[in-house]
Short mmCIF file of C-alpha atoms in Angstrom, two decimals:
data_model
loop_
_atom_site.label_atom_id
_atom_site.label_comp_id
_atom_site.label_asym_id
_atom_site.label_seq_id
_atom_site.Cartn_x
_atom_site.Cartn_y
_atom_site.Cartn_z
CA MET A 1 0.00 0.00 0.00
CA LYS A 2 2.89 2.36 0.61
CA THR A 3 4.11 2.09 -2.95
CA VAL A 4 0.64 2.76 -4.30
CA THR A 5 0.29 5.85 -2.14
CA GLN A 6 3.64 7.19 -3.27
CA ASN A 7 2.80 6.68 -6.93
CA LEU A 8 -0.52 8.46 -6.51
CA LEU A 9 1.32 11.46 -5.19
CA VAL A 10 3.69 11.40 -8.12
CA PHE A 11 1.09 11.02 -10.84
CA ALA A 12 -1.27 13.49 -9.24
CA LEU A 13 1.33 16.15 -9.84
CA VAL A 14 2.46 15.16 -13.32
CA ALA A 15 -0.37 16.98 -15.02
CA THR A 16 -0.16 19.96 -12.69
CA VAL A 17 3.47 20.83 -12.23
CA VAL A 18 4.93 22.54 -15.30
CA HIS A 19 8.11 24.45 -15.94
CA ALA A 20 8.43 27.38 -18.32
CA SER A 21 11.66 27.57 -20.30
CA ASN A 22 13.15 30.76 -21.69
CA GLY A 23 11.02 30.34 -24.80
CA GLY A 24 7.84 30.13 -22.80
CA GLU A 25 7.36 26.41 -23.45
CA ARG A 26 5.54 24.58 -20.69
CA LYS A 27 6.98 21.18 -19.76
CA PRO A 28 5.70 18.63 -17.24
CA TYR A 29 7.78 17.66 -14.24
CA ILE A 30 7.35 14.90 -11.68
CA VAL A 31 7.63 15.81 -8.02
CA TYR A 32 8.38 12.83 -5.77
CA MET A 33 7.33 13.45 -2.18
CA GLY A 34 8.16 10.09 -0.59
CA GLU A 35 5.71 8.25 1.62
CA ALA A 36 2.29 9.80 2.09
CA ARG A 37 1.42 11.14 5.52
CA GLY A 38 -0.78 8.87 7.60
CA ALA A 39 -3.47 11.39 8.57
CA GLY A 40 -4.22 15.01 9.31
CA ILE A 41 -4.09 16.48 5.79
CA SER A 42 -5.58 15.32 2.52
CA THR A 43 -3.42 14.64 -0.51
CA SER A 44 -5.02 17.44 -2.53
CA ASP A 45 -4.43 19.95 0.29
CA GLU A 46 -0.82 18.85 0.59
CA HIS A 47 -0.28 19.37 -3.15
CA HIS A 48 -1.93 22.77 -3.04
CA ASN A 49 0.20 23.88 -0.08
CA LEU A 50 3.32 22.77 -1.95
CA LEU A 51 2.39 24.82 -5.03
CA LEU A 52 1.44 27.79 -2.87
CA ALA A 53 4.79 27.68 -1.07
CA ALA A 54 6.61 27.50 -4.40
CA THR A 55 4.73 30.30 -6.19
CA GLY A 56 3.66 32.54 -3.32
CA ASP A 57 0.35 33.23 -5.06
CA GLU A 58 -2.96 31.63 -4.12
CA SER A 59 -4.48 32.15 -7.55
CA ILE A 60 -1.53 30.70 -9.45
CA ALA A 61 -1.35 27.75 -7.13
CA LYS A 62 -5.08 27.11 -7.47
CA ASN A 63 -5.17 27.30 -11.26
CA SER A 64 -1.76 25.68 -11.82
CA LYS A 65 -0.61 28.70 -13.88
CA ILE A 66 3.00 28.43 -12.82
CA TYR A 67 5.94 30.08 -14.59
CA SER A 68 9.13 28.91 -12.93
CA TYR A 69 9.46 27.30 -9.52
CA GLY A 70 11.52 24.14 -10.02
CA LYS A 71 14.35 25.40 -7.84
CA ASN A 72 11.98 26.57 -5.16
CA ILE A 73 10.28 23.18 -4.99
CA ASN A 74 13.63 21.47 -4.59
CA ASP A 75 14.12 23.56 -1.46
CA GLU A 76 10.92 22.25 0.16
CA ASP A 77 11.52 19.78 3.00
CA SER A 78 8.68 17.53 1.84
CA VAL A 79 10.15 17.05 -1.65
CA VAL A 80 12.49 14.14 -2.24
CA SER A 81 13.29 14.92 -5.88
CA VAL A 82 12.06 16.75 -8.97
CA PHE A 83 12.75 15.43 -12.46
CA ALA A 84 11.48 16.06 -15.95
CA ASN A 85 8.71 13.85 -17.26
CA THR A 86 10.31 11.95 -20.14
CA ARG A 87 9.07 9.18 -22.38
CA ASN A 88 11.04 5.96 -22.18
CA ARG A 89 10.87 3.08 -24.61
CA LEU A 90 11.23 -0.49 -23.48
CA HIS A 91 14.33 -2.10 -24.91
CA THR A 92 13.00 -5.61 -25.08
CA THR A 93 9.69 -5.07 -26.86
CA ARG A 94 11.68 -5.79 -30.03
CA SER A 95 14.37 -8.18 -28.92
CA TRP A 96 16.05 -8.47 -32.31
CA ASP A 97 16.67 -4.69 -32.44
CA PHE A 98 17.96 -4.72 -28.87
CA LEU A 99 20.41 -7.50 -29.74
CA GLY A 100 21.53 -5.74 -32.92
CA MET A 101 19.83 -8.27 -35.19
CA PRO A 102 17.46 -6.40 -37.53
CA GLN A 103 15.09 -8.41 -39.67
CA THR A 104 17.20 -7.56 -42.70
CA ALA A 105 20.24 -9.34 -41.24
CA LYS A 106 21.54 -12.34 -43.16
CA ARG A 107 20.35 -15.55 -41.54
CA ARG A 108 22.68 -18.46 -40.75
CA LEU A 109 20.28 -21.22 -39.84
CA GLU A 110 22.97 -23.83 -39.22
CA ILE A 111 24.21 -21.72 -36.29
CA GLU A 112 20.89 -20.30 -35.08
CA SER A 113 19.18 -23.68 -34.87
CA ASN A 114 21.63 -25.22 -32.41
CA THR A 115 21.57 -22.63 -29.62
CA ILE A 116 20.49 -23.21 -26.01
CA VAL A 117 19.47 -20.10 -24.05
CA GLY A 118 19.59 -20.23 -20.24
CA LEU A 119 18.14 -17.76 -17.74
CA LEU A 120 17.15 -17.42 -14.08
CA ASP A 121 13.80 -15.88 -13.22
CA THR A 122 11.45 -15.75 -10.24
CA GLY A 123 8.34 -16.13 -12.36
CA ILE A 124 7.71 -16.76 -16.06
CA TYR A 125 4.37 -17.25 -17.74
CA VAL A 126 5.25 -20.48 -19.53
CA ASP A 127 1.87 -20.61 -21.28
CA ALA A 128 2.82 -17.50 -23.26
CA PRO A 129 3.00 -18.05 -27.05
CA SER A 130 6.74 -17.35 -26.98
CA PHE A 131 7.27 -20.66 -25.14
CA ASN A 132 5.23 -22.73 -27.58
CA ASP A 133 7.37 -25.44 -29.18
CA GLU A 134 5.40 -25.68 -32.40
CA GLY A 135 7.84 -26.31 -35.25
CA TYR A 136 10.69 -27.24 -32.91
CA GLY A 137 12.54 -30.48 -33.39
CA PRO A 138 13.85 -32.72 -30.63
CA VAL A 139 16.03 -31.36 -27.82
CA PRO A 140 19.67 -30.90 -29.01
CA ALA A 141 21.86 -33.90 -28.29
CA LYS A 142 24.45 -31.71 -26.56
CA TRP A 143 21.90 -30.75 -23.88
CA LYS A 144 22.86 -32.59 -20.69
CA GLY A 145 20.20 -31.19 -18.38
CA LYS A 146 16.56 -32.08 -17.88
CA CYS A 147 13.20 -30.44 -17.35
CA VAL A 148 11.38 -31.36 -14.15
CA LYS A 149 7.62 -31.01 -13.76
CA GLY A 150 5.97 -30.16 -10.47
CA ALA A 151 5.33 -27.26 -8.06
CA ASN A 152 2.70 -25.64 -10.30
CA PHE A 153 4.80 -26.24 -13.42
CA THR A 154 3.99 -28.68 -16.22
CA GLY A 155 5.32 -26.71 -19.20
CA CYS A 156 8.21 -28.90 -20.32
CA ASN A 157 8.37 -29.24 -24.11
CA ASN A 158 10.90 -29.14 -26.96
CA LYS A 159 11.50 -25.42 -26.32
CA VAL A 160 11.36 -25.24 -22.52
CA ILE A 161 13.96 -27.92 -21.77
CA GLY A 162 15.52 -27.07 -18.41
CA ALA A 163 12.97 -25.68 -15.95
CA ARG A 164 12.95 -27.04 -12.42
CA GLN A 165 12.58 -26.12 -8.74
CA PHE A 166 15.50 -26.16 -6.34
CA THR A 167 15.78 -27.00 -2.65
CA THR A 168 18.76 -26.68 -0.32
CA ALA A 169 19.18 -28.83 2.78
CA VAL A 170 20.67 -27.85 6.15
CA LYS A 171 22.04 -30.31 8.71
CA LEU A 172 22.68 -29.24 12.30
CA GLY A 173 25.28 -30.63 14.65
CA ASN A 174 22.60 -32.55 16.56
CA GLY A 175 21.60 -34.42 13.41
CA MET A 176 18.45 -32.44 12.70
CA LYS A 177 17.81 -31.73 9.02
CA ALA A 178 15.77 -28.95 7.45
CA THR A 179 14.94 -28.43 3.80
CA GLY A 180 15.13 -24.84 2.62
CA ILE A 181 14.78 -23.23 -0.77
CA SER A 182 17.50 -21.39 -2.71
CA ILE A 183 19.88 -21.79 -5.62
CA ASN A 184 23.07 -22.67 -3.75
CA THR A 185 25.83 -23.71 -6.15
CA PHE A 186 28.44 -24.16 -3.43
CA SER A 187 29.53 -27.57 -2.19
CA PRO A 188 30.59 -27.65 1.50
CA LYS A 189 34.36 -27.81 1.99
CA LYS A 190 34.04 -28.99 5.58
CA GLU A 191 31.87 -31.55 7.31
CA THR A 192 30.36 -28.84 9.54
CA TYR A 193 30.89 -25.15 10.32
CA PRO A 194 30.44 -23.09 13.50
CA LEU A 195 26.88 -21.73 13.72
CA ILE A 196 25.80 -18.43 15.28
CA ASP A 197 22.66 -16.31 15.18
CA GLY A 198 22.51 -12.60 14.44
CA ALA A 199 21.81 -11.62 18.05
CA ARG A 200 25.02 -13.26 19.30
CA ALA A 201 27.00 -11.82 16.40
CA SER A 202 25.91 -8.28 17.25
CA ASN A 203 28.40 -5.44 17.47
CA SER A 204 26.02 -3.71 19.94
CA SER A 205 25.00 -1.05 17.41
CA GLY A 206 21.50 -2.47 17.04
CA ASP A 207 18.65 -3.43 19.29
CA HIS A 208 18.09 -7.12 20.00
CA TYR A 209 14.33 -6.69 20.19
CA GLY A 210 13.90 -4.78 16.96
CA ASN A 211 12.64 -1.58 18.61
CA ILE A 212 14.80 0.55 16.32
CA SER A 213 15.42 0.33 12.62
CA ARG A 214 18.53 -1.87 12.79
CA ASN A 215 18.10 -5.35 14.21
CA PRO A 216 21.04 -7.77 14.53
CA SER A 217 18.68 -10.74 14.85
CA ALA A 218 17.70 -10.02 11.25
CA CYS A 219 21.39 -9.47 10.37
CA ASP A 220 20.68 -5.90 9.30
CA TYR A 221 23.62 -4.17 7.69
CA GLY A 222 25.98 -2.55 10.19
CA THR A 223 24.78 -4.50 13.23
CA LEU A 224 27.13 -7.51 13.13
CA SER A 225 30.76 -7.92 14.16
CA MET A 226 33.22 -9.42 11.68
CA ASP A 227 35.14 -11.08 14.52
CA LYS A 228 32.00 -12.99 15.51
CA VAL A 229 30.85 -13.81 11.96
CA LYS A 230 34.07 -14.74 10.17
CA GLY A 231 34.17 -18.40 9.14
CA LYS A 232 30.72 -19.19 10.57
CA LEU A 233 27.25 -19.94 9.30
CA VAL A 234 24.90 -17.20 10.46
CA TYR A 235 21.20 -17.71 11.18
CA CYS A 236 19.09 -14.60 10.48
CA LEU A 237 15.43 -13.79 11.02
CA GLY A 238 13.59 -12.90 7.83
CA SER A 239 14.93 -13.16 4.32
CA ASN A 240 16.12 -9.83 2.95
CA GLY A 241 19.33 -10.46 1.04
CA GLN A 242 21.48 -11.00 4.13
CA ASP A 243 23.94 -13.12 2.11
CA TYR A 244 25.66 -9.94 0.87
CA THR A 245 26.14 -8.69 4.43
CA ILE A 246 27.50 -12.03 5.68
CA LYS A 247 29.85 -12.29 2.70
CA GLU A 248 31.25 -8.82 3.42
CA LEU A 249 31.94 -9.95 7.00
CA LYS A 250 33.70 -13.11 5.69
CA GLY A 251 31.02 -15.47 6.97
CA ALA A 252 30.93 -19.04 5.68
CA GLY A 253 27.21 -19.01 4.83
CA VAL A 254 23.76 -17.81 5.83
CA ILE A 255 20.51 -19.46 6.90
CA THR A 256 17.43 -17.24 6.82
CA SER A 257 13.90 -17.96 8.03
CA LEU A 258 10.87 -17.21 5.89
CA ASP A 259 7.91 -15.33 7.30
CA ALA A 260 5.55 -17.27 5.02
CA PRO A 261 5.81 -20.37 2.81
CA THR A 262 7.28 -19.83 -0.65
CA ASP A 263 8.06 -21.81 -3.76
CA THR A 264 10.43 -19.22 -5.23
CA ALA A 265 14.17 -19.89 -5.02
CA PHE A 266 16.80 -17.15 -5.18
CA PRO A 267 20.55 -17.53 -5.81
CA THR A 268 22.94 -16.62 -2.99
CA VAL A 269 26.45 -15.16 -3.28
CA ILE A 270 27.68 -17.48 -0.51
CA PRO A 271 26.35 -20.85 0.68
CA GLY A 272 22.82 -20.11 1.83
CA THR A 273 19.24 -21.28 2.14
CA SER A 274 15.88 -20.04 3.42
CA VAL A 275 13.95 -22.36 5.74
CA GLN A 276 10.36 -22.35 6.91
CA LEU A 277 9.52 -20.53 10.13
CA LYS A 278 9.02 -23.75 12.13
CA ASP A 279 12.46 -25.02 11.05
CA GLY A 280 13.96 -21.66 11.90
CA TYR A 281 12.55 -22.02 15.41
CA ARG A 282 14.18 -25.45 15.72
CA ILE A 283 17.50 -23.99 14.59
CA ASP A 284 17.19 -21.23 17.19
CA VAL A 285 16.43 -23.80 19.91
CA TYR A 286 19.48 -25.82 18.89
CA ILE A 287 21.77 -22.77 18.99
CA ASN A 288 20.57 -22.03 22.53
CA SER A 289 21.03 -25.64 23.65
CA THR A 290 24.79 -26.01 23.16
CA ARG A 291 28.00 -24.07 23.62
CA ASN A 292 29.35 -25.16 20.26
CA PRO A 293 26.55 -25.16 17.67
CA ARG A 294 27.55 -26.38 14.22
CA ALA A 295 25.82 -26.93 10.88
CA VAL A 296 26.39 -27.47 7.19
CA ILE A 297 24.52 -26.24 4.10
CA TYR A 298 24.46 -28.73 1.25
CA LYS A 299 24.49 -27.93 -2.43
CA THR A 300 21.10 -27.35 -4.03
CA ARG A 301 19.30 -30.31 -5.56
CA THR A 302 16.26 -30.60 -7.79
CA ALA A 303 12.96 -31.04 -5.98
CA TYR A 304 10.22 -33.36 -7.18
CA MET A 305 6.86 -32.05 -6.01
CA ARG A 306 3.25 -32.88 -6.70
CA ALA A 307 1.40 -30.61 -9.07
CA PRO A 308 -0.75 -28.66 -9.15
CA SER A 309 -0.54 -26.67 -5.94
CA VAL A 310 -1.53 -23.16 -4.94
CA ALA A 311 1.42 -20.79 -5.43
CA SER A 312 2.98 -19.48 -2.23
CA PHE A 313 2.11 -15.86 -3.00
CA SER A 314 -1.58 -16.71 -3.40
CA SER A 315 -4.00 -16.02 -0.57
CA ARG A 316 -5.98 -18.98 0.72
CA GLY A 317 -9.17 -19.46 2.66
CA PRO A 318 -10.89 -19.69 4.96
CA GLN A 319 -11.34 -16.22 6.41
CA LEU A 320 -13.43 -14.66 9.15
CA ILE A 321 -15.89 -12.47 7.23
CA ASN A 322 -17.98 -15.48 6.26
CA LEU A 323 -17.00 -18.83 7.73
CA ASN A 324 -18.88 -20.97 5.22
CA ILE A 325 -17.61 -19.57 1.92
CA LEU A 326 -14.25 -20.87 0.73
CA LYS A 327 -12.37 -17.83 -0.47
CA VAL A 328 -9.01 -16.12 -0.18
CA ALA A 329 -7.39 -15.01 3.06
CA THR A 330 -3.89 -14.32 4.33
CA PRO A 331 -1.93 -17.61 4.64
CA ILE A 332 -0.69 -16.68 8.13
CA LYS A 333 -4.26 -17.10 9.41
CA ILE A 334 -4.19 -20.81 8.62
CA LYS A 335 -2.40 -23.34 10.77
CA ASP A 336 -1.67 -25.78 7.93
CA VAL A 337 -1.59 -24.23 4.47
CA ASN A 338 -0.17 -27.39 2.92
CA ALA A 339 -3.32 -29.42 3.50
CA GLU A 340 -6.36 -29.43 1.21
CA LEU A 341 -6.59 -25.64 1.31
CA GLY A 342 -3.22 -25.51 -0.44
CA SER A 343 -4.18 -27.53 -3.52
CA GLY A 344 -7.35 -25.85 -4.72
CA SER A 345 -9.77 -27.82 -6.88
CA GLY A 346 -7.08 -29.29 -9.10
CA GLN A 347 -5.37 -28.24 -12.29
CA ILE A 348 -7.60 -26.68 -14.91
CA ASN A 349 -7.62 -27.93 -18.49
CA PRO A 350 -8.04 -24.70 -20.51
CA LEU A 351 -9.33 -26.53 -23.59
CA LYS A 352 -12.05 -28.35 -21.67
CA ALA A 353 -12.87 -25.19 -19.71
CA VAL A 354 -14.05 -23.59 -22.96
CA HIS A 355 -16.92 -26.12 -22.99
CA PRO A 356 -17.52 -27.00 -19.32
CA GLY A 357 -20.95 -28.56 -19.88
CA LEU A 358 -22.39 -27.21 -16.62
CA VAL A 359 -21.78 -24.02 -14.64
CA TYR A 360 -22.82 -22.70 -11.22
CA ASP A 361 -24.45 -19.42 -12.25
CA ILE A 362 -24.99 -16.67 -9.66
CA PRO A 363 -27.39 -13.85 -10.65
CA MET A 364 -27.52 -10.53 -8.84
CA SER A 365 -30.61 -11.57 -6.87
CA SER A 366 -28.66 -14.48 -5.36
CA TYR A 367 -26.00 -12.11 -4.05
CA ILE A 368 -28.69 -9.93 -2.48
CA ARG A 369 -30.26 -12.96 -0.78
CA PHE A 370 -26.82 -13.98 0.45
CA LEU A 371 -26.17 -10.53 1.94
CA CYS A 372 -29.57 -10.61 3.63
CA LYS A 373 -28.73 -14.01 5.14
CA GLU A 374 -25.46 -12.55 6.45
CA GLY A 375 -27.37 -9.84 8.33
CA TYR A 376 -26.82 -6.82 6.10
CA ASN A 377 -29.71 -4.37 6.23
CA SER A 378 -31.43 -2.72 3.26
CA THR A 379 -29.45 0.50 3.60
CA THR A 380 -26.08 -1.25 3.56
CA ILE A 381 -27.03 -3.49 0.63
CA SER A 382 -28.24 -0.47 -1.35
CA LEU A 383 -24.93 1.31 -0.75
CA LEU A 384 -22.97 -1.77 -1.81
CA LEU A 385 -24.95 -1.87 -5.06
CA GLY A 386 -24.42 1.76 -5.97
CA GLY A 387 -26.91 3.61 -3.79
CA LYS A 388 -29.32 4.38 -6.63
CA LYS A 389 -32.00 1.88 -5.65
CA LYS A 390 -33.42 0.46 -2.44
CA TYR A 391 -33.16 -3.29 -1.97
CA ARG A 392 -35.34 -4.67 0.81
CA CYS A 393 -34.65 -8.17 2.08
CA SER A 394 -38.38 -8.73 2.55
CA ASN A 395 -38.77 -8.61 -1.25
CA PHE A 396 -36.46 -11.61 -1.77
CA GLN A 397 -36.82 -15.26 -0.86
CA PRO A 398 -34.49 -16.23 2.01
CA ALA A 399 -31.21 -17.85 0.99
CA GLN A 400 -31.13 -21.54 1.80
CA GLY A 401 -28.50 -23.89 3.10
CA THR A 402 -25.35 -23.63 5.18
CA ASP A 403 -23.72 -21.01 2.97
CA GLY A 404 -26.70 -19.49 1.14
CA LEU A 405 -24.92 -19.03 -2.18
CA ASN A 406 -24.75 -21.04 -5.41
CA TYR A 407 -20.99 -21.44 -5.10
CA PRO A 408 -18.95 -24.17 -6.91
CA SER A 409 -17.14 -25.18 -3.70
CA MET A 410 -18.89 -26.28 -0.51
CA HIS A 411 -17.34 -25.38 2.80
CA ALA A 412 -18.40 -25.44 6.43
CA GLN A 413 -16.53 -24.50 9.60
CA LEU A 414 -17.00 -26.09 13.00
CA LYS A 415 -16.79 -23.72 15.94
CA SER A 416 -15.60 -26.25 18.51
CA VAL A 417 -14.13 -29.74 18.74
CA GLU A 418 -17.41 -30.97 20.22
CA SER A 419 -19.47 -29.76 17.28
CA LYS A 420 -20.87 -32.51 15.11
CA ILE A 421 -20.75 -32.18 11.34
CA SER A 422 -24.10 -31.24 9.87
CA ALA A 423 -24.40 -29.15 6.72
CA VAL A 424 -26.70 -28.88 3.72
CA PHE A 425 -25.85 -27.10 0.50
CA TYR A 426 -28.41 -25.99 -2.08
CA ARG A 427 -27.00 -25.80 -5.60
CA THR A 428 -28.29 -25.11 -9.12
CA LEU A 429 -26.47 -26.10 -12.31
CA THR A 430 -26.98 -24.46 -15.70
CA ASN A 431 -26.54 -26.44 -18.91
CA VAL A 432 -24.12 -24.68 -21.27
CA GLY A 433 -23.26 -27.77 -23.30
CA TYR A 434 -24.10 -28.45 -26.91
CA GLY A 435 -27.01 -30.68 -27.84
CA ASN A 436 -29.99 -31.89 -25.84
CA ASN A 437 -30.91 -34.80 -23.59
CA SER A 438 -27.76 -34.80 -21.47
CA VAL A 439 -27.82 -36.89 -18.31
CA TYR A 440 -25.32 -36.10 -15.56
CA LYS A 441 -24.71 -38.50 -12.69
CA ALA A 442 -23.16 -37.59 -9.36
CA THR A 443 -20.13 -39.36 -7.93
CA VAL A 444 -18.84 -38.62 -4.42
CA THR A 445 -15.37 -39.39 -3.09
CA SER A 446 -15.13 -38.87 0.67
CA PRO A 447 -13.32 -40.12 3.79
CA LYS A 448 -14.98 -42.64 6.07
CA ASP A 449 -15.66 -39.92 8.67
CA LEU A 450 -18.10 -38.13 6.34
CA SER A 451 -21.51 -39.23 5.12
CA ILE A 452 -22.49 -37.34 1.96
CA LYS A 453 -25.80 -37.71 0.13
CA ILE A 454 -26.76 -36.02 -3.17
CA VAL A 455 -30.49 -35.47 -3.84
CA PRO A 456 -31.20 -36.13 -6.65
CA ASN A 457 -28.06 -37.92 -7.78
CA SER A 458 -28.96 -37.68 -11.47
CA LEU A 459 -29.81 -34.55 -13.50
CA LYS A 460 -31.33 -34.50 -17.00
CA PHE A 461 -31.07 -31.49 -19.30
CA ASN A 462 -33.26 -31.23 -22.41
CA ARG A 463 -32.17 -27.85 -23.75
CA PRO A 464 -29.35 -25.29 -23.51
CA HIS A 465 -29.40 -22.92 -20.49
CA GLN A 466 -31.81 -25.19 -18.63
CA LYS A 467 -31.35 -25.16 -14.86
CA GLN A 468 -31.57 -28.10 -12.47
CA SER A 469 -31.22 -27.99 -8.68
CA PHE A 470 -29.92 -30.48 -6.14
CA LYS A 471 -28.99 -30.69 -2.45
CA VAL A 472 -25.86 -31.97 -0.74
CA PHE A 473 -26.29 -33.36 2.78
CA VAL A 474 -23.08 -33.74 4.82
CA GLU A 475 -23.12 -35.51 8.19
CA GLY A 476 -20.42 -36.71 10.56
CA GLY A 477 -19.25 -36.94 14.13
CA SER A 478 -17.16 -34.39 16.00
CA MET A 479 -13.51 -33.83 15.07
CA GLN A 480 -11.87 -34.44 18.47
CA ASN A 481 -8.91 -36.51 17.31
CA GLY A 482 -6.80 -33.55 16.23
CA THR A 483 -8.11 -33.54 12.66
CA ARG A 484 -8.48 -30.02 11.30
CA ILE A 485 -9.69 -30.67 7.76
CA LEU A 486 -11.90 -33.27 6.11
CA SER A 487 -12.28 -33.02 2.37
CA ALA A 488 -14.43 -34.75 -0.22
CA LEU A 489 -15.17 -34.36 -3.91
CA LEU A 490 -18.45 -34.16 -5.82
CA GLU A 491 -18.27 -34.81 -9.56
CA TRP A 492 -21.08 -34.47 -12.10
CA SER A 493 -20.39 -36.21 -15.40
CA ASP A 494 -22.15 -37.16 -18.63
CA SER A 495 -19.02 -39.11 -19.72
CA LYS A 496 -17.89 -36.13 -21.82
CA HIS A 497 -17.84 -33.35 -19.24
CA PHE A 498 -16.56 -33.53 -15.66
CA VAL A 499 -17.72 -30.82 -13.26
CA ARG A 500 -15.97 -31.12 -9.89
CA SER A 501 -16.72 -29.36 -6.61
CA PRO A 502 -14.61 -29.70 -3.45
CA ILE A 503 -16.42 -30.28 -0.16
CA ILE A 504 -14.39 -29.19 2.86
CA ILE A 505 -15.15 -29.32 6.59
CA TYR A 506 -12.72 -27.17 8.57
CA ASN A 507 -12.33 -27.19 12.35
CA SER A 508 -11.09 -23.70 13.22
CA SER A 509 -10.73 -24.48 16.94
CA GLN A 510 -8.01 -27.14 16.56
#
């Protein structure tokens, strides 16, 4: 949000702040004012006060008729920098020009056709047309690597030949092992190395509890002592490029802890890896348990992971606004993001998604009924829908079922470990398939702890856009054995189309 606020300040002034040259030409300038103030003055008032201070004239400031004040603005305390608004062209929108290879250049196919291009990136859209291997022959014989599927990636083909995910293992002196993520190309030269955390390596210039800007526990720059770091592996809280700091202090390597799960690996300039928060805690406990902590960071290896899975940067449900709708929320709110909530409904087939057969349609009236069920009054609902019309809940049929919405997924939360599982979901499917007389049958896959009944379990559609309704009854005992999540799957199929809906019971009290 800070970046957005800063940019708004910049762009709000682009059209307003102009500079008059000797010839009277007006040119736009960008005034960068840093981070927006939290409260007390609106952005527009702050801009006006800046222009007023620069011009000294209320009328000129108000109408933006400014002649020359660039120097004056630079003198203002609230201004970080002022620079001319210039138009830049991206270099790589035409890669061949950027590389000095115009389309008129003489082609040498015998050389061009046997080239392997390698790159490191934290995120590439491999479904882009530029990665399509149409017209490509087999992988060159000189290629000694391999492409590994998994971790949300299945794009290996005759053009994308070397993509993979990388993990880096750590072994402590007590035998404990932790698997981190990084691109560590260094092989250990010793069996183990001395291990220290940032707090113990402090040069006393920072605060151990993070109450000021520099925190040695996070290995912030300038807070560590070279005498304490040299030749050792250093454990740091957070992951903010500490490998450069530890290298400068002649450390042997760095272990950082991640605030949230990730599937993105970064290269390090010294042996290094980033571990999950729970493993970081175990490392911290080990350091505090012995006078001579030691560890070793192994060279990165390729990871084989199941696919698909929800990317680490994606929010996941459930959240607290509505307990019975499965939707996005901050991962830190969930105790186990790697369970069913981390895999979604499976990997989509984009070709089959063009003709899904059936869809869960939600008209505007259904949303209004849902809001009424959630306790929103007529005034609030009217404001949410634009404020031009009054929507009274008494004019709509009450929403039915546990969640009250025709949602593809079905989700219910238990409020306590003693609560028994009892939920009913009302759903309506719309036929968007071609042809008539389609018969869809329901198939349920569920654990033994859940009893799921579909009524009716067969739906017949005689025409396009026809709607058919059904109910899903879910019953079960209480979840007192430590289980947090029970998941099942409902699939409607006419042998050509497969429409799947996850059914999840989540115990938020565990």
